[in-house]
mmCIF file of C-alpha atoms in Angstrom:
data_model
loop_
_atom_site.group_PDB
_atom_site.id
_atom_site.type_symbol
_atom_site.label_atom_id
_atom_site.label_comp_id
_atom_site.label_asym_id
_atom_site.label_seq_id
_atom_site.Cartn_x
_atom_site.Cartn_y
_atom_site.Cartn_z
ATOM 1 C CA MET A 1 -185.681 -61.610 -26.127
ATOM 2 C CA ALA A 2 -182.675 -61.919 -23.838
ATOM 3 C CA SER A 3 -183.376 -62.854 -20.258
ATOM 4 C CA ALA A 4 -182.099 -64.565 -17.155
ATOM 5 C CA TYR A 5 -184.131 -67.196 -15.399
ATOM 6 C CA GLU A 6 -185.229 -68.199 -11.969
ATOM 7 C CA SER A 7 -187.829 -70.954 -11.797
ATOM 8 C CA ASP A 8 -190.114 -70.850 -8.827
ATOM 9 C CA GLU A 9 -191.385 -73.588 -6.566
ATOM 10 C CA GLU A 10 -194.222 -72.943 -4.167
ATOM 11 C CA THR A 11 -193.912 -70.750 -2.329
ATOM 12 C CA PHE A 12 -190.562 -69.546 -3.587
ATOM 13 C CA SER A 13 -189.393 -65.955 -3.604
ATOM 14 C CA GLY A 14 -186.116 -64.669 -4.974
ATOM 15 C CA SER A 15 -183.040 -65.795 -3.116
ATOM 16 C CA ASP A 16 -180.296 -63.531 -1.829
ATOM 17 C CA SER A 17 -177.623 -65.713 -3.403
ATOM 18 C CA GLU A 18 -175.221 -64.253 -5.930
ATOM 19 C CA VAL A 19 -175.373 -65.737 -9.400
ATOM 20 C CA SER A 20 -173.085 -64.946 -12.274
ATOM 21 C CA ASP A 21 -174.487 -66.953 -15.201
ATOM 22 C CA GLU A 22 -176.421 -65.104 -17.879
ATOM 23 C CA SER A 23 -179.240 -67.546 -17.294
ATOM 24 C CA ASP A 24 -180.286 -68.000 -13.673
ATOM 25 C CA PHE A 25 -183.612 -69.429 -12.659
ATOM 26 C CA GLU A 26 -185.418 -70.198 -9.481
ATOM 27 C CA SER A 27 -188.001 -72.975 -9.365
ATOM 28 C CA GLU A 28 -191.148 -72.990 -7.323
ATOM 29 C CA SER A 29 -192.446 -76.504 -6.766
ATOM 30 C CA GLU A 30 -195.417 -77.640 -4.788
ATOM 31 C CA GLN A 31 -196.336 -80.771 -2.906
ATOM 32 C CA GLU A 32 -200.052 -80.770 -3.600
ATOM 33 C CA SER A 33 -202.665 -81.709 -1.059
ATOM 34 C CA ASP A 34 -205.163 -84.401 -2.006
ATOM 35 C CA SER A 35 -207.804 -83.084 0.370
ATOM 36 C CA GLU A 36 -211.325 -82.639 -0.956
ATOM 37 C CA ASP A 37 -211.147 -78.865 -0.660
ATOM 38 C CA ASP A 38 -207.803 -77.169 -0.080
ATOM 39 C CA ARG A 39 -208.810 -73.764 -1.358
ATOM 40 C CA GLN A 40 -207.747 -70.693 0.567
ATOM 41 C CA VAL A 41 -210.330 -68.907 2.671
ATOM 42 C CA TYR A 42 -210.644 -65.342 1.419
ATOM 43 C CA THR A 43 -211.929 -62.428 3.453
ATOM 44 C CA LYS A 44 -211.942 -60.042 0.475
ATOM 45 C CA GLN A 45 -215.165 -58.793 -1.054
ATOM 46 C CA PRO A 46 -215.985 -59.608 -4.704
ATOM 47 C CA CYS A 47 -215.057 -56.833 -7.147
ATOM 48 C CA LYS A 48 -218.214 -55.010 -8.282
ATOM 49 C CA TYR A 49 -216.587 -53.883 -11.540
ATOM 50 C CA TYR A 50 -215.511 -57.426 -12.384
ATOM 51 C CA ASN A 51 -219.078 -58.594 -11.803
ATOM 52 C CA ARG A 52 -220.381 -55.809 -14.066
ATOM 53 C CA GLY A 53 -218.274 -57.031 -16.953
ATOM 54 C CA GLY A 54 -214.754 -55.712 -16.506
ATOM 55 C CA CYS A 55 -212.229 -54.329 -14.025
ATOM 56 C CA LYS A 56 -209.490 -52.028 -15.320
ATOM 57 C CA ASN A 57 -207.147 -53.030 -12.497
ATOM 58 C CA GLY A 58 -206.966 -56.651 -13.605
ATOM 59 C CA ALA A 59 -204.690 -58.875 -11.537
ATOM 60 C CA SER A 60 -203.621 -55.926 -9.352
ATOM 61 C CA CYS A 61 -207.172 -55.374 -8.091
ATOM 62 C CA SER A 62 -207.421 -55.606 -4.303
ATOM 63 C CA TYR A 63 -210.868 -57.195 -4.521
ATOM 64 C CA LEU A 64 -211.753 -60.757 -5.428
ATOM 65 C CA HIS A 65 -212.468 -61.473 -9.104
ATOM 66 C CA VAL A 66 -215.173 -64.074 -8.605
ATOM 67 C CA CYS A 67 -218.901 -64.309 -9.309
ATOM 68 C CA LYS A 68 -220.692 -62.713 -6.356
ATOM 69 C CA TYR A 69 -223.655 -65.059 -6.792
ATOM 70 C CA PHE A 70 -221.337 -68.073 -6.683
ATOM 71 C CA LEU A 71 -220.088 -66.865 -3.289
ATOM 72 C CA LYS A 72 -223.694 -66.746 -2.113
ATOM 73 C CA GLY A 73 -224.411 -70.173 -3.620
ATOM 74 C CA SER A 74 -227.130 -68.789 -5.871
ATOM 75 C CA CYS A 75 -225.642 -68.411 -9.361
ATOM 76 C CA ARG A 76 -228.333 -69.494 -11.802
ATOM 77 C CA TYR A 77 -225.851 -70.019 -14.648
ATOM 78 C CA GLY A 78 -223.858 -72.695 -12.840
ATOM 79 C CA SER A 79 -220.936 -74.119 -14.817
ATOM 80 C CA SER A 80 -221.845 -72.003 -17.879
ATOM 81 C CA CYS A 81 -221.246 -68.734 -16.000
ATOM 82 C CA LYS A 82 -218.649 -66.538 -17.680
ATOM 83 C CA LEU A 83 -217.348 -65.307 -14.329
ATOM 84 C CA SER A 84 -214.996 -67.179 -12.045
ATOM 85 C CA HIS A 85 -216.520 -69.848 -9.805
ATOM 86 C CA SER A 86 -213.271 -70.526 -8.024
ATOM 87 C CA LEU A 87 -211.745 -68.829 -5.006
ATOM 88 C CA GLY A 88 -208.398 -69.622 -6.598
ATOM 89 C CA GLY A 89 -209.287 -67.253 -9.443
ATOM 90 C CA ARG A 90 -209.982 -69.753 -12.227
ATOM 91 C CA ARG A 91 -212.982 -69.313 -14.443
ATOM 92 C CA SER A 92 -215.656 -71.923 -14.428
ATOM 93 C CA SER A 93 -215.959 -74.623 -17.064
ATOM 94 C CA GLY A 94 -217.995 -72.243 -19.204
ATOM 95 C CA GLN A 95 -214.909 -70.176 -19.877
ATOM 96 C CA CYS A 96 -211.696 -72.135 -19.458
ATOM 97 C CA ALA A 97 -208.823 -70.034 -18.150
ATOM 98 C CA ARG A 98 -206.185 -72.490 -19.307
ATOM 99 C CA SER A 99 -203.362 -71.579 -21.615
ATOM 100 C CA GLU A 100 -203.754 -70.980 -25.302
ATOM 101 C CA ASP A 101 -201.398 -73.950 -25.453
ATOM 102 C CA GLN A 102 -203.900 -76.240 -23.700
ATOM 103 C CA SER A 103 -206.163 -76.330 -26.723
ATOM 104 C CA ALA A 104 -204.845 -78.567 -29.472
ATOM 105 C CA ALA A 105 -205.620 -76.158 -32.320
ATOM 106 C CA SER A 106 -205.339 -72.710 -30.682
ATOM 107 C CA ASN A 107 -201.617 -72.047 -31.280
ATOM 108 C CA PRO A 108 -199.745 -72.089 -34.594
ATOM 109 C CA GLN A 109 -197.170 -74.859 -34.864
ATOM 110 C CA LEU A 110 -193.446 -74.406 -35.289
ATOM 111 C CA THR A 111 -192.125 -75.386 -38.703
ATOM 112 C CA ASP A 112 -188.440 -74.493 -38.342
ATOM 113 C CA GLY A 113 -187.279 -77.707 -36.634
ATOM 114 C CA ARG A 114 -187.540 -76.451 -33.053
ATOM 115 C CA PRO A 115 -189.539 -78.769 -30.778
ATOM 116 C CA TYR A 116 -190.996 -75.854 -28.799
ATOM 117 C CA GLN A 117 -190.679 -72.112 -28.260
ATOM 118 C CA TRP A 118 -191.869 -69.876 -25.429
ATOM 119 C CA GLN A 119 -192.841 -66.328 -26.379
ATOM 120 C CA ILE A 120 -193.958 -63.108 -24.675
ATOM 121 C CA ASN A 121 -196.180 -60.423 -26.169
ATOM 122 C CA ASP A 122 -196.159 -56.847 -24.836
ATOM 123 C CA GLY A 123 -198.802 -55.674 -27.296
ATOM 124 C CA LYS A 124 -196.297 -55.204 -30.105
ATOM 125 C CA GLY A 125 -196.077 -58.783 -31.286
ATOM 126 C CA TRP A 126 -194.717 -62.098 -30.046
ATOM 127 C CA LYS A 127 -191.014 -62.275 -29.175
ATOM 128 C CA ASP A 128 -189.008 -65.457 -28.572
ATOM 129 C CA VAL A 129 -187.589 -66.040 -25.096
ATOM 130 C CA GLU A 130 -183.956 -67.106 -25.283
ATOM 131 C CA ASN A 131 -182.747 -70.258 -23.524
ATOM 132 C CA ASP A 132 -186.364 -71.244 -23.075
ATOM 133 C CA TYR A 133 -185.358 -74.882 -22.551
ATOM 134 C CA ILE A 134 -185.079 -73.877 -18.884
ATOM 135 C CA ILE A 135 -188.728 -72.816 -18.878
ATOM 136 C CA GLU A 136 -189.694 -75.991 -20.724
ATOM 137 C CA ALA A 137 -187.750 -78.201 -18.322
ATOM 138 C CA GLN A 138 -189.506 -76.737 -15.306
ATOM 139 C CA TYR A 139 -192.876 -76.790 -17.054
ATOM 140 C CA SER A 140 -192.482 -80.523 -17.660
ATOM 141 C CA LEU A 141 -192.360 -81.205 -13.914
ATOM 142 C CA PRO A 142 -195.876 -81.625 -12.482
ATOM 143 C CA HIS A 143 -195.001 -80.093 -9.108
ATOM 144 C CA THR A 144 -193.583 -76.856 -10.564
ATOM 145 C CA LYS A 145 -196.093 -74.029 -10.398
ATOM 146 C CA SER A 146 -194.216 -71.119 -11.943
ATOM 147 C CA ILE A 147 -190.958 -69.686 -13.191
ATOM 148 C CA LYS A 148 -189.505 -66.225 -12.718
ATOM 149 C CA ILE A 149 -187.518 -64.663 -15.571
ATOM 150 C CA TYR A 150 -185.042 -61.901 -14.786
ATOM 151 C CA ASN A 151 -183.296 -59.211 -16.865
ATOM 152 C CA THR A 152 -186.036 -59.011 -19.483
ATOM 153 C CA PRO A 153 -187.034 -55.705 -21.159
ATOM 154 C CA TYR A 154 -190.006 -55.777 -18.764
ATOM 155 C CA GLY A 155 -188.053 -56.440 -15.583
ATOM 156 C CA ALA A 156 -188.682 -59.618 -13.586
ATOM 157 C CA VAL A 157 -191.493 -61.662 -15.136
ATOM 158 C CA CYS A 158 -193.235 -64.554 -13.386
ATOM 159 C CA ILE A 159 -195.044 -67.154 -15.536
ATOM 160 C CA ASP A 160 -197.851 -69.136 -13.947
ATOM 161 C CA PHE A 161 -197.649 -72.652 -15.395
ATOM 162 C CA ASN A 162 -201.127 -73.643 -14.272
ATOM 163 C CA LYS A 163 -202.828 -70.891 -16.256
ATOM 164 C CA ILE A 164 -200.034 -69.941 -18.670
ATOM 165 C CA ARG A 165 -200.190 -66.271 -17.800
ATOM 166 C CA ILE A 166 -197.865 -63.619 -16.415
ATOM 167 C CA TYR A 167 -198.454 -62.327 -12.913
ATOM 168 C CA GLY A 168 -199.101 -58.631 -12.357
ATOM 169 C CA LYS A 169 -198.027 -57.264 -15.755
ATOM 170 C CA ASN A 170 -199.809 -56.416 -18.970
ATOM 171 C CA LEU A 171 -198.002 -59.141 -20.879
ATOM 172 C CA LYS A 172 -199.096 -62.355 -22.567
ATOM 173 C CA VAL A 173 -197.168 -65.606 -22.749
ATOM 174 C CA ARG A 174 -197.568 -68.674 -24.925
ATOM 175 C CA ARG A 175 -195.825 -71.926 -25.785
ATOM 176 C CA LEU A 176 -195.548 -73.073 -29.398
ATOM 177 C CA ASP A 177 -194.482 -76.571 -30.429
ATOM 178 C CA ASP A 178 -193.956 -78.690 -33.521
ATOM 179 C CA GLY A 179 -197.072 -80.785 -32.978
ATOM 180 C CA ASN A 180 -195.079 -83.752 -31.683
ATOM 181 C CA THR A 181 -195.210 -83.001 -27.960
ATOM 182 C CA VAL A 182 -196.120 -85.996 -25.798
ATOM 183 C CA TRP A 183 -198.320 -84.901 -22.910
ATOM 184 C CA ASP A 184 -198.517 -86.706 -19.578
ATOM 185 C CA TRP A 185 -201.371 -86.421 -17.087
ATOM 186 C CA TYR A 186 -200.949 -86.471 -13.308
ATOM 187 C CA CYS A 187 -203.147 -86.370 -10.229
ATOM 188 C CA THR A 188 -202.354 -85.867 -6.556
ATOM 189 C CA LEU A 189 -202.190 -88.938 -4.364
ATOM 190 C CA ARG A 190 -200.957 -88.816 -0.768
ATOM 191 C CA LYS A 191 -199.648 -85.288 -1.357
ATOM 192 C CA LYS A 192 -197.536 -86.225 -4.374
ATOM 193 C CA TRP A 193 -198.119 -86.054 -8.092
ATOM 194 C CA ARG A 194 -198.640 -89.455 -9.720
ATOM 195 C CA LYS A 195 -198.732 -90.110 -13.447
ATOM 196 C CA TYR A 196 -201.842 -91.839 -14.733
ATOM 197 C CA GLY A 197 -201.029 -95.381 -15.805
ATOM 198 C CA ASP A 198 -197.910 -95.807 -13.674
ATOM 199 C CA LYS A 199 -197.627 -99.013 -11.655
ATOM 200 C CA ASP A 200 -198.337 -98.942 -7.932
ATOM 201 C CA SER A 201 -196.089 -100.322 -5.172
ATOM 202 C CA LYS A 202 -197.394 -103.840 -5.919
ATOM 203 C CA GLY A 203 -196.585 -103.590 -9.618
ATOM 204 C CA ASN A 204 -200.188 -103.164 -10.746
ATOM 205 C CA PRO A 205 -200.749 -100.661 -13.578
ATOM 206 C CA GLY A 206 -203.175 -97.796 -13.104
ATOM 207 C CA PRO A 207 -206.773 -98.131 -14.324
ATOM 208 C CA VAL A 208 -206.316 -95.554 -17.097
ATOM 209 C CA LYS A 209 -203.430 -94.529 -19.340
ATOM 210 C CA SER A 210 -202.198 -90.965 -19.639
ATOM 211 C CA SER A 211 -202.374 -91.289 -23.423
ATOM 212 C CA ASP A 212 -206.088 -92.165 -23.272
ATOM 213 C CA ILE A 213 -206.801 -89.025 -21.275
ATOM 214 C CA GLU A 214 -204.780 -86.920 -23.697
ATOM 215 C CA ARG A 215 -206.636 -88.354 -26.690
ATOM 216 C CA LYS A 216 -209.955 -87.290 -25.196
ATOM 217 C CA PHE A 217 -208.577 -83.879 -24.248
ATOM 218 C CA GLN A 218 -207.313 -83.283 -27.778
ATOM 219 C CA SER A 219 -210.777 -84.031 -29.145
ATOM 220 C CA ASN A 220 -212.487 -81.588 -26.756
ATOM 221 C CA PRO A 221 -210.559 -79.601 -24.085
ATOM 222 C CA LYS A 222 -213.827 -78.527 -22.469
ATOM 223 C CA SER A 223 -215.144 -82.054 -21.953
ATOM 224 C CA SER A 224 -214.316 -84.693 -19.353
ATOM 225 C CA PHE A 225 -212.903 -88.216 -19.181
ATOM 226 C CA ALA A 226 -214.581 -90.985 -17.175
ATOM 227 C CA PHE A 227 -213.025 -94.214 -15.918
ATOM 228 C CA THR A 228 -213.686 -96.870 -13.315
ATOM 229 C CA SER A 229 -211.387 -98.082 -10.540
ATOM 230 C CA GLY A 230 -212.241 -100.413 -7.672
ATOM 231 C CA GLY A 231 -215.884 -100.395 -8.631
ATOM 232 C CA GLU A 232 -216.096 -96.596 -8.407
ATOM 233 C CA THR A 233 -216.505 -94.229 -11.340
ATOM 234 C CA PHE A 234 -214.285 -91.168 -11.534
ATOM 235 C CA GLN A 235 -214.411 -88.198 -13.850
ATOM 236 C CA ILE A 236 -211.532 -85.981 -14.947
ATOM 237 C CA LYS A 237 -213.002 -82.574 -15.678
ATOM 238 C CA PHE A 238 -210.665 -80.773 -18.060
ATOM 239 C CA PRO A 239 -211.808 -77.141 -17.531
ATOM 240 C CA GLU A 240 -211.485 -77.465 -13.745
ATOM 241 C CA MET A 241 -208.467 -79.797 -13.963
ATOM 242 C CA GLN A 242 -209.914 -82.019 -11.251
ATOM 243 C CA GLN A 243 -210.540 -85.719 -10.804
ATOM 244 C CA VAL A 244 -213.963 -85.983 -9.215
ATOM 245 C CA GLY A 245 -215.138 -88.960 -7.158
ATOM 246 C CA LYS A 246 -217.901 -89.634 -4.668
ATOM 247 C CA LYS A 247 -215.687 -89.130 -1.636
ATOM 248 C CA LYS A 248 -212.832 -86.929 -2.755
ATOM 249 C CA ASN A 249 -211.699 -84.575 -5.488
ATOM 250 C CA ARG A 250 -208.074 -84.514 -6.583
ATOM 251 C CA LYS A 251 -206.076 -81.949 -8.489
ATOM 252 C CA VAL A 252 -205.027 -82.849 -12.029
ATOM 253 C CA THR A 253 -202.334 -81.364 -14.261
ATOM 254 C CA ARG A 254 -201.094 -81.864 -17.825
ATOM 255 C CA ARG A 255 -197.410 -81.405 -18.615
ATOM 256 C CA PRO A 256 -195.164 -82.107 -21.645
ATOM 257 C CA VAL A 257 -192.484 -84.774 -21.721
ATOM 258 C CA PHE A 258 -189.237 -82.797 -21.822
ATOM 259 C CA ARG A 259 -187.448 -83.056 -25.156
ATOM 260 C CA GLN A 260 -183.825 -82.299 -25.913
ATOM 261 C CA GLN A 261 -183.107 -79.494 -28.358
ATOM 262 C CA GLN A 262 -180.639 -80.631 -31.008
ATOM 263 C CA GLY A 263 -177.207 -79.112 -30.485
ATOM 264 C CA ASN A 264 -178.151 -77.534 -27.144
ATOM 265 C CA ALA A 265 -175.742 -78.766 -24.467
ATOM 266 C CA GLY A 266 -177.765 -77.235 -21.636
ATOM 267 C CA ALA A 267 -180.969 -78.918 -22.762
ATOM 268 C CA ALA A 268 -179.073 -82.193 -23.219
ATOM 269 C CA HIS A 269 -177.870 -82.046 -19.615
ATOM 270 C CA LEU A 270 -181.375 -81.376 -18.338
ATOM 271 C CA ALA A 271 -182.796 -84.204 -20.426
ATOM 272 C CA THR A 272 -180.271 -86.635 -18.917
ATOM 273 C CA SER A 273 -180.941 -85.322 -15.435
ATOM 274 C CA PHE A 274 -184.710 -85.702 -15.841
ATOM 275 C CA LYS A 275 -184.379 -89.351 -16.909
ATOM 276 C CA ASN A 276 -183.039 -90.100 -13.445
ATOM 277 C CA LEU A 277 -185.734 -88.087 -11.661
ATOM 278 C CA SER A 278 -188.936 -90.060 -11.189
ATOM 279 C CA VAL A 279 -192.336 -88.506 -10.620
ATOM 280 C CA GLY A 280 -192.994 -87.947 -6.937
ATOM 281 C CA THR A 281 -189.313 -87.369 -6.168
ATOM 282 C CA LYS A 282 -187.593 -84.066 -5.619
ATOM 283 C CA PRO A 283 -183.876 -83.216 -5.337
ATOM 284 C CA GLN A 284 -182.845 -82.168 -1.836
ATOM 285 C CA TRP A 285 -179.508 -80.496 -1.071
ATOM 286 C CA GLN A 286 -177.853 -81.194 2.255
ATOM 287 C CA PHE A 287 -174.643 -80.342 4.126
ATOM 288 C CA GLU A 288 -172.737 -82.489 6.604
ATOM 289 C CA GLY A 289 -172.756 -81.247 10.192
ATOM 290 C CA HIS A 290 -170.015 -81.537 12.803
ATOM 291 C CA SER A 291 -171.466 -84.800 14.154
ATOM 292 C CA GLY A 292 -171.570 -86.384 10.715
ATOM 293 C CA ASN A 293 -175.335 -85.950 10.360
ATOM 294 C CA TRP A 294 -176.782 -84.473 7.183
ATOM 295 C CA HIS A 295 -178.969 -81.339 7.282
ATOM 296 C CA ASN A 296 -181.194 -79.768 4.625
ATOM 297 C CA PHE A 297 -180.388 -76.317 3.272
ATOM 298 C CA LYS A 298 -183.188 -73.978 4.392
ATOM 299 C CA ARG A 299 -183.590 -70.279 3.834
ATOM 300 C CA ARG A 300 -183.977 -68.478 7.157
ATOM 301 C CA THR A 301 -184.460 -64.805 7.927
ATOM 302 C CA GLY A 302 -184.798 -63.017 11.225
ATOM 303 C CA THR A 303 -183.233 -65.898 13.171
ATOM 304 C CA SER A 304 -179.903 -66.517 14.898
ATOM 305 C CA SER A 305 -178.829 -68.662 11.936
ATOM 306 C CA GLU A 306 -179.883 -66.676 8.878
ATOM 307 C CA CYS A 307 -179.286 -68.327 5.503
ATOM 308 C CA SER A 308 -179.882 -66.662 2.127
ATOM 309 C CA ILE A 309 -180.641 -69.824 0.106
ATOM 310 C CA ASN A 310 -182.580 -73.056 0.305
ATOM 311 C CA SER A 311 -182.419 -76.389 -1.480
ATOM 312 C CA ASP A 312 -184.521 -75.183 -4.416
ATOM 313 C CA ASP A 313 -182.160 -72.273 -5.053
ATOM 314 C CA ILE A 314 -179.235 -74.673 -5.171
ATOM 315 C CA GLU A 315 -181.016 -77.120 -7.481
ATOM 316 C CA SER A 316 -181.902 -74.307 -9.878
ATOM 317 C CA LYS A 317 -178.272 -73.221 -10.170
ATOM 318 C CA TYR A 318 -177.073 -76.821 -10.427
ATOM 319 C CA GLN A 319 -179.443 -77.539 -13.334
ATOM 320 C CA LEU A 320 -177.826 -74.732 -15.309
ATOM 321 C CA ASN A 321 -174.310 -76.095 -14.825
ATOM 322 C CA PRO A 322 -173.440 -79.091 -12.587
ATOM 323 C CA THR A 323 -169.798 -77.975 -12.359
ATOM 324 C CA ASP A 324 -170.506 -74.350 -11.414
ATOM 325 C CA THR A 325 -170.379 -72.573 -8.041
ATOM 326 C CA LEU A 326 -173.008 -70.698 -6.032
ATOM 327 C CA LYS A 327 -172.324 -67.895 -3.550
ATOM 328 C CA PHE A 328 -174.590 -67.252 -0.557
ATOM 329 C CA LYS A 329 -174.526 -65.920 2.996
ATOM 330 C CA ILE A 330 -175.053 -67.287 6.496
ATOM 331 C CA ASN A 331 -175.421 -64.633 9.200
ATOM 332 C CA GLY A 332 -173.971 -62.142 6.734
ATOM 333 C CA GLN A 333 -170.817 -64.215 6.213
ATOM 334 C CA PRO A 334 -169.904 -65.242 2.624
ATOM 335 C CA TYR A 335 -169.949 -68.896 1.603
ATOM 336 C CA LYS A 336 -169.628 -70.749 -1.689
ATOM 337 C CA LEU A 337 -170.895 -74.101 -2.937
ATOM 338 C CA ASP A 338 -168.610 -75.951 -5.366
ATOM 339 C CA PHE A 339 -170.755 -78.431 -7.327
ATOM 340 C CA GLY A 340 -167.778 -80.057 -9.015
ATOM 341 C CA ALA A 341 -166.127 -80.890 -5.675
ATOM 342 C CA MET A 342 -169.469 -81.154 -3.778
ATOM 343 C CA ILE A 343 -168.222 -78.996 -0.933
ATOM 344 C CA GLN A 344 -169.278 -75.841 0.927
ATOM 345 C CA ILE A 345 -166.497 -73.311 1.491
ATOM 346 C CA ASN A 346 -166.413 -70.584 4.131
ATOM 347 C CA GLN A 347 -164.983 -67.658 2.171
ATOM 348 C CA THR A 348 -163.563 -66.049 5.323
ATOM 349 C CA ASN A 349 -161.628 -68.878 7.001
ATOM 350 C CA LYS A 350 -161.632 -71.320 4.035
ATOM 351 C CA SER A 351 -163.095 -74.167 6.116
ATOM 352 C CA LYS A 352 -164.981 -76.798 4.108
ATOM 353 C CA ARG A 353 -167.996 -79.078 4.551
ATOM 354 C CA LYS A 354 -169.274 -81.871 2.382
ATOM 355 C CA ILE A 355 -172.561 -81.360 0.498
ATOM 356 C CA ARG A 356 -174.748 -83.856 -1.330
ATOM 357 C CA ARG A 357 -177.795 -84.042 -3.597
ATOM 358 C CA VAL A 358 -180.376 -86.712 -2.750
ATOM 359 C CA LEU A 359 -183.833 -87.554 -4.092
ATOM 360 C CA VAL A 360 -186.700 -87.552 -1.605
#
């Protein structure tokens, strides 16, 4: 299935920049909060049809798909309830809403030498997504929430990485692999994703290894993993994807280690790029101002200094081809970024500014 890509980072809508590659993608990354409860406060009423067993409107329903008794604090089924017990829309632990891919045995394995393959099903069978190494690369980053695919037979398609589903369309998505994927586990700490087992600032390793968590998950994706740190016992609940403690709950995610596809130059470039990008860091694009100070690219609308792109847009284009160019507009005037020369060019008067890519 031919498509163009745009991987999304939270909250990341389509840019106004012009892109010419057959594969563009826009990434939506998130810096997660480690607060005990960072759920949104909803004013919507629970959907009565959803609570009766099914709503024909699905994701487009204007009402909240959540157990009405959970909202009242009186659901007698608790964690075994088949309806959602989350204001974020996830089902409770009784009915995990995670991807088919999250269960070790739920998806067939690839046997043709490919390490992974993303597919979409419109009701007429599963179809391969071309150049899916871009999807895989973004999926491997713990802070990336979703990716938007353009120019598909179904129009623009947005894949939610947390639930492995497609927003707002009657389509299914899945990820197949060869059974050799290495999975890493992360939790939020001081608003950044940290890999379990990584050393802290003092060089001390974490109290539990990512591989230990994965081993338990593979044995039972609906169970939990307990460990002790600093005299306190914590529990990683797989269905809720949360680390639960006495004082604070933290978000947890599971992502694959990105693997290079043999003979794929684009995937090889991404693999090399990812080796230099540590967890908790994020590329930031900047331009040099008149005073010599560096400023971040930020998308702005409705202001005196409108800009059609931000740093994430630039990074997405750069990941496709680090020697390419990217066109955009400031106050309606055309500009171009030249990655090979690392300059910004005013297309009207040909003036130039330096640009740079830093990790923050």
